[in-house]
Amino acid sequence: MGKWKAPSLQLIQSQLEQFSEEQKEIIHKVVISCIDRGLHDLLFGLQEAHELGDKIEMFVDDVNLAEVSDGLHGELFTEDGWYHRFSKYGMQDEG
């Protein structure tokens, strides 16, 4: 740690330095899990909004992503999905 330059993050960075390495690892897992679940729930909500005919849609290059997917939230886990292509940490274990 100790890499954040933004003044708004200086206090939290200082507070995190007070934890043991084991505690920092737990905090890291919690944050990654929150991000993973947040992405999943956002994509699930977008898929559900599409299926219910709500006015929330997501387009990329004029393509409605919910229409070309069999479930946006499942796209996270495929071989060409988010975890495989972009995540430095991969899918976090629930255990």
mmCIF file with all atom_site columns, C-alpha atoms in Angstrom:
data_model
loop_
_atom_site.group_PDB
_atom_site.id
_atom_site.type_symbol
_atom_site.label_atom_id
_atom_site.label_alt_id
_atom_site.label_comp_id
_atom_site.label_asym_id
_atom_site.label_entity_id
_atom_site.label_seq_id
_atom_site.pdbx_PDB_ins_code
_atom_site.Cartn_x
_atom_site.Cartn_y
_atom_site.Cartn_z
_atom_site.occupancy
_atom_site.B_iso_or_equiv
_atom_site.pdbx_formal_charge
_atom_site.auth_seq_id
_atom_site.auth_comp_id
_atom_site.auth_asym_id
_atom_site.auth_atom_id
_atom_site.pdbx_PDB_model_num
ATOM 1  C CA . MET A 1 1  ? 0.000   0.000   0.000   1.00 0.00 ? 1  MET A CA 1
ATOM 2  C CA . GLY A 1 2  ? 1.073   3.609   0.206   1.00 0.00 ? 2  GLY A CA 1
ATOM 3  C CA . LYS A 1 3  ? 0.657   4.238   -3.509  1.00 0.00 ? 3  LYS A CA 1
ATOM 4  C CA . TRP A 1 4  ? -2.449  6.422   -3.576  1.00 0.00 ? 4  TRP A CA 1
ATOM 5  C CA . LYS A 1 5  ? -1.731  10.079  -4.299  1.00 0.00 ? 5  LYS A CA 1
ATOM 6  C CA . ALA A 1 6  ? -5.241  11.565  -4.040  1.00 0.00 ? 6  ALA A CA 1
ATOM 7  C CA . PRO A 1 7  ? -5.601  13.706  -0.904  1.00 0.00 ? 7  PRO A CA 1
ATOM 8  C CA . SER A 1 8  ? -9.050  12.224  -0.273  1.00 0.00 ? 8  SER A CA 1
ATOM 9  C CA . LEU A 1 9  ? -7.464  8.759   0.100   1.00 0.00 ? 9  LEU A CA 1
ATOM 10 C CA . GLN A 1 10 ? -4.574  9.710   2.371   1.00 0.00 ? 10 GLN A CA 1
ATOM 11 C CA . LEU A 1 11 ? -6.468  9.144   5.639   1.00 0.00 ? 11 LEU A CA 1
ATOM 12 C CA . ILE A 1 12 ? -7.831  5.743   4.690   1.00 0.00 ? 12 ILE A CA 1
ATOM 13 C CA . GLN A 1 13 ? -4.405  4.744   3.374   1.00 0.00 ? 13 GLN A CA 1
ATOM 14 C CA . SER A 1 14 ? -2.865  5.688   6.685   1.00 0.00 ? 14 SER A CA 1
ATOM 15 C CA . GLN A 1 15 ? -5.526  3.769   8.589   1.00 0.00 ? 15 GLN A CA 1
ATOM 16 C CA . LEU A 1 16 ? -5.029  0.651   6.450   1.00 0.00 ? 16 LEU A CA 1
ATOM 17 C CA . GLU A 1 17 ? -1.315  0.660   7.230   1.00 0.00 ? 17 GLU A CA 1
ATOM 18 C CA . GLN A 1 18 ? -2.169  -0.004  10.884  1.00 0.00 ? 18 GLN A CA 1
ATOM 19 C CA . PHE A 1 19 ? -3.591  -3.468  10.084  1.00 0.00 ? 19 PHE A CA 1
ATOM 20 C CA . SER A 1 20 ? -1.595  -6.695  10.018  1.00 0.00 ? 20 SER A CA 1
ATOM 21 C CA . GLU A 1 21 ? -0.922  -8.401  6.682   1.00 0.00 ? 21 GLU A CA 1
ATOM 22 C CA . GLU A 1 22 ? -3.574  -11.008 7.494   1.00 0.00 ? 22 GLU A CA 1
ATOM 23 C CA . GLN A 1 23 ? -6.140  -8.284  8.228   1.00 0.00 ? 23 GLN A CA 1
ATOM 24 C CA . LYS A 1 24 ? -5.214  -6.463  5.012   1.00 0.00 ? 24 LYS A CA 1
ATOM 25 C CA . GLU A 1 25 ? -5.766  -9.688  3.052   1.00 0.00 ? 25 GLU A CA 1
ATOM 26 C CA . ILE A 1 26 ? -9.232  -10.061 4.588   1.00 0.00 ? 26 ILE A CA 1
ATOM 27 C CA . ILE A 1 27 ? -10.067 -6.440  3.728   1.00 0.00 ? 27 ILE A CA 1
ATOM 28 C CA . HIS A 1 28 ? -8.814  -7.032  0.179   1.00 0.00 ? 28 HIS A CA 1
ATOM 29 C CA . LYS A 1 29 ? -11.048 -10.099 -0.207  1.00 0.00 ? 29 LYS A CA 1
ATOM 30 C CA . VAL A 1 30 ? -14.057 -8.200  1.141   1.00 0.00 ? 30 VAL A CA 1
ATOM 31 C CA . VAL A 1 31 ? -13.543 -5.328  -1.300  1.00 0.00 ? 31 VAL A CA 1
ATOM 32 C CA . ILE A 1 32 ? -13.069 -7.661  -4.288  1.00 0.00 ? 32 ILE A CA 1
ATOM 33 C CA . SER A 1 33 ? -16.158 -9.647  -3.265  1.00 0.00 ? 33 SER A CA 1
ATOM 34 C CA . CYS A 1 34 ? -18.226 -6.447  -3.008  1.00 0.00 ? 34 CYS A CA 1
ATOM 35 C CA . ILE A 1 35 ? -17.115 -5.377  -6.480  1.00 0.00 ? 35 ILE A CA 1
ATOM 36 C CA . ASP A 1 36 ? -17.834 -8.838  -7.917  1.00 0.00 ? 36 ASP A CA 1
ATOM 37 C CA . ARG A 1 37 ? -21.308 -8.967  -6.398  1.00 0.00 ? 37 ARG A CA 1
ATOM 38 C CA . GLY A 1 38 ? -22.023 -5.391  -7.404  1.00 0.00 ? 38 GLY A CA 1
ATOM 39 C CA . LEU A 1 39 ? -21.126 -6.109  -11.038 1.00 0.00 ? 39 LEU A CA 1
ATOM 40 C CA . HIS A 1 40 ? -23.213 -9.278  -11.020 1.00 0.00 ? 40 HIS A CA 1
ATOM 41 C CA . ASP A 1 41 ? -26.234 -7.550  -9.487  1.00 0.00 ? 41 ASP A CA 1
ATOM 42 C CA . LEU A 1 42 ? -25.987 -4.567  -11.846 1.00 0.00 ? 42 LEU A CA 1
ATOM 43 C CA . LEU A 1 43 ? -25.888 -6.836  -14.893 1.00 0.00 ? 43 LEU A CA 1
ATOM 44 C CA . PHE A 1 44 ? -28.713 -8.975  -13.498 1.00 0.00 ? 44 PHE A CA 1
ATOM 45 C CA . GLY A 1 45 ? -30.793 -5.835  -12.978 1.00 0.00 ? 45 GLY A CA 1
ATOM 46 C CA . LEU A 1 46 ? -30.113 -4.634  -16.516 1.00 0.00 ? 46 LEU A CA 1
ATOM 47 C CA . GLN A 1 47 ? -31.122 -8.027  -17.921 1.00 0.00 ? 47 GLN A CA 1
ATOM 48 C CA . GLU A 1 48 ? -34.271 -8.064  -15.806 1.00 0.00 ? 48 GLU A CA 1
ATOM 49 C CA . ALA A 1 49 ? -35.164 -4.487  -16.831 1.00 0.00 ? 49 ALA A CA 1
ATOM 50 C CA . HIS A 1 50 ? -34.833 -5.520  -20.470 1.00 0.00 ? 50 HIS A CA 1
ATOM 51 C CA . GLU A 1 51 ? -37.042 -8.570  -20.005 1.00 0.00 ? 51 GLU A CA 1
ATOM 52 C CA . LEU A 1 52 ? -39.700 -6.543  -18.167 1.00 0.00 ? 52 LEU A CA 1
ATOM 53 C CA . GLY A 1 53 ? -39.712 -3.851  -20.837 1.00 0.00 ? 53 GLY A CA 1
ATOM 54 C CA . ASP A 1 54 ? -38.378 -1.151  -18.529 1.00 0.00 ? 54 ASP A CA 1
ATOM 55 C CA . LYS A 1 55 ? -36.679 1.854   -20.057 1.00 0.00 ? 55 LYS A CA 1
ATOM 56 C CA . ILE A 1 56 ? -33.171 0.887   -18.978 1.00 0.00 ? 56 ILE A CA 1
ATOM 57 C CA . GLU A 1 57 ? -31.072 -0.603  -21.776 1.00 0.00 ? 57 GLU A CA 1
ATOM 58 C CA . MET A 1 58 ? -27.356 -0.917  -22.448 1.00 0.00 ? 58 MET A CA 1
ATOM 59 C CA . PHE A 1 59 ? -26.037 -0.456  -25.978 1.00 0.00 ? 59 PHE A CA 1
ATOM 60 C CA . VAL A 1 60 ? -22.522 -0.850  -27.368 1.00 0.00 ? 60 VAL A CA 1
ATOM 61 C CA . ASP A 1 61 ? -21.982 0.041   -31.031 1.00 0.00 ? 61 ASP A CA 1
ATOM 62 C CA . ASP A 1 62 ? -25.772 0.249   -31.475 1.00 0.00 ? 62 ASP A CA 1
ATOM 63 C CA . VAL A 1 63 ? -26.220 -3.327  -30.202 1.00 0.00 ? 63 VAL A CA 1
ATOM 64 C CA . ASN A 1 64 ? -28.565 -3.939  -27.274 1.00 0.00 ? 64 ASN A CA 1
ATOM 65 C CA . LEU A 1 65 ? -26.439 -6.176  -25.063 1.00 0.00 ? 65 LEU A CA 1
ATOM 66 C CA . ALA A 1 66 ? -29.382 -7.789  -23.281 1.00 0.00 ? 66 ALA A CA 1
ATOM 67 C CA . GLU A 1 67 ? -30.803 -8.906  -26.625 1.00 0.00 ? 67 GLU A CA 1
ATOM 68 C CA . VAL A 1 68 ? -27.614 -10.684 -27.692 1.00 0.00 ? 68 VAL A CA 1
ATOM 69 C CA . SER A 1 69 ? -27.000 -12.308 -24.299 1.00 0.00 ? 69 SER A CA 1
ATOM 70 C CA . ASP A 1 70 ? -28.755 -15.210 -22.641 1.00 0.00 ? 70 ASP A CA 1
ATOM 71 C CA . GLY A 1 71 ? -28.086 -13.451 -19.326 1.00 0.00 ? 71 GLY A CA 1
ATOM 72 C CA . LEU A 1 72 ? -25.800 -10.449 -18.869 1.00 0.00 ? 72 LEU A CA 1
ATOM 73 C CA . HIS A 1 73 ? -24.846 -11.480 -15.336 1.00 0.00 ? 73 HIS A CA 1
ATOM 74 C CA . GLY A 1 74 ? -23.584 -14.837 -16.656 1.00 0.00 ? 74 GLY A CA 1
ATOM 75 C CA . GLU A 1 75 ? -21.244 -13.054 -19.056 1.00 0.00 ? 75 GLU A CA 1
ATOM 76 C CA . LEU A 1 76 ? -18.876 -12.409 -16.156 1.00 0.00 ? 76 LEU A CA 1
ATOM 77 C CA . PHE A 1 77 ? -17.954 -16.088 -15.970 1.00 0.00 ? 77 PHE A CA 1
ATOM 78 C CA . THR A 1 78 ? -17.449 -17.164 -19.598 1.00 0.00 ? 78 THR A CA 1
ATOM 79 C CA . GLU A 1 79 ? -14.049 -17.794 -21.204 1.00 0.00 ? 79 GLU A CA 1
ATOM 80 C CA . ASP A 1 80 ? -14.225 -14.380 -22.849 1.00 0.00 ? 80 ASP A CA 1
ATOM 81 C CA . GLY A 1 81 ? -16.016 -12.802 -19.885 1.00 0.00 ? 81 GLY A CA 1
ATOM 82 C CA . TRP A 1 82 ? -14.947 -10.044 -17.532 1.00 0.00 ? 82 TRP A CA 1
ATOM 83 C CA . TYR A 1 83 ? -13.076 -12.191 -15.018 1.00 0.00 ? 83 TYR A CA 1
ATOM 84 C CA . HIS A 1 84 ? -11.027 -13.966 -17.635 1.00 0.00 ? 84 HIS A CA 1
ATOM 85 C CA . ARG A 1 85 ? -10.259 -10.885 -19.725 1.00 0.00 ? 85 ARG A CA 1
ATOM 86 C CA . PHE A 1 86 ? -9.883  -8.093  -17.190 1.00 0.00 ? 86 PHE A CA 1
ATOM 87 C CA . SER A 1 87 ? -9.618  -9.267  -13.597 1.00 0.00 ? 87 SER A CA 1
ATOM 88 C CA . LYS A 1 88 ? -6.175  -9.403  -12.106 1.00 0.00 ? 88 LYS A CA 1
ATOM 89 C CA . TYR A 1 89 ? -7.655  -11.461 -9.237  1.00 0.00 ? 89 TYR A CA 1
ATOM 90 C CA . GLY A 1 90 ? -10.116 -13.729 -11.034 1.00 0.00 ? 90 GLY A CA 1
ATOM 91 C CA . MET A 1 91 ? -13.296 -14.998 -9.457  1.00 0.00 ? 91 MET A CA 1
ATOM 92 C CA . GLN A 1 92 ? -13.023 -14.803 -5.678  1.00 0.00 ? 92 GLN A CA 1
ATOM 93 C CA . ASP A 1 93 ? -13.718 -17.924 -3.642  1.00 0.00 ? 93 ASP A CA 1
ATOM 94 C CA . GLU A 1 94 ? -16.707 -17.815 -1.332  1.00 0.00 ? 94 GLU A CA 1
ATOM 95 C CA . GLY A 1 95 ? -14.829 -19.881 1.256   1.00 0.00 ? 95 GLY A CA 1
#
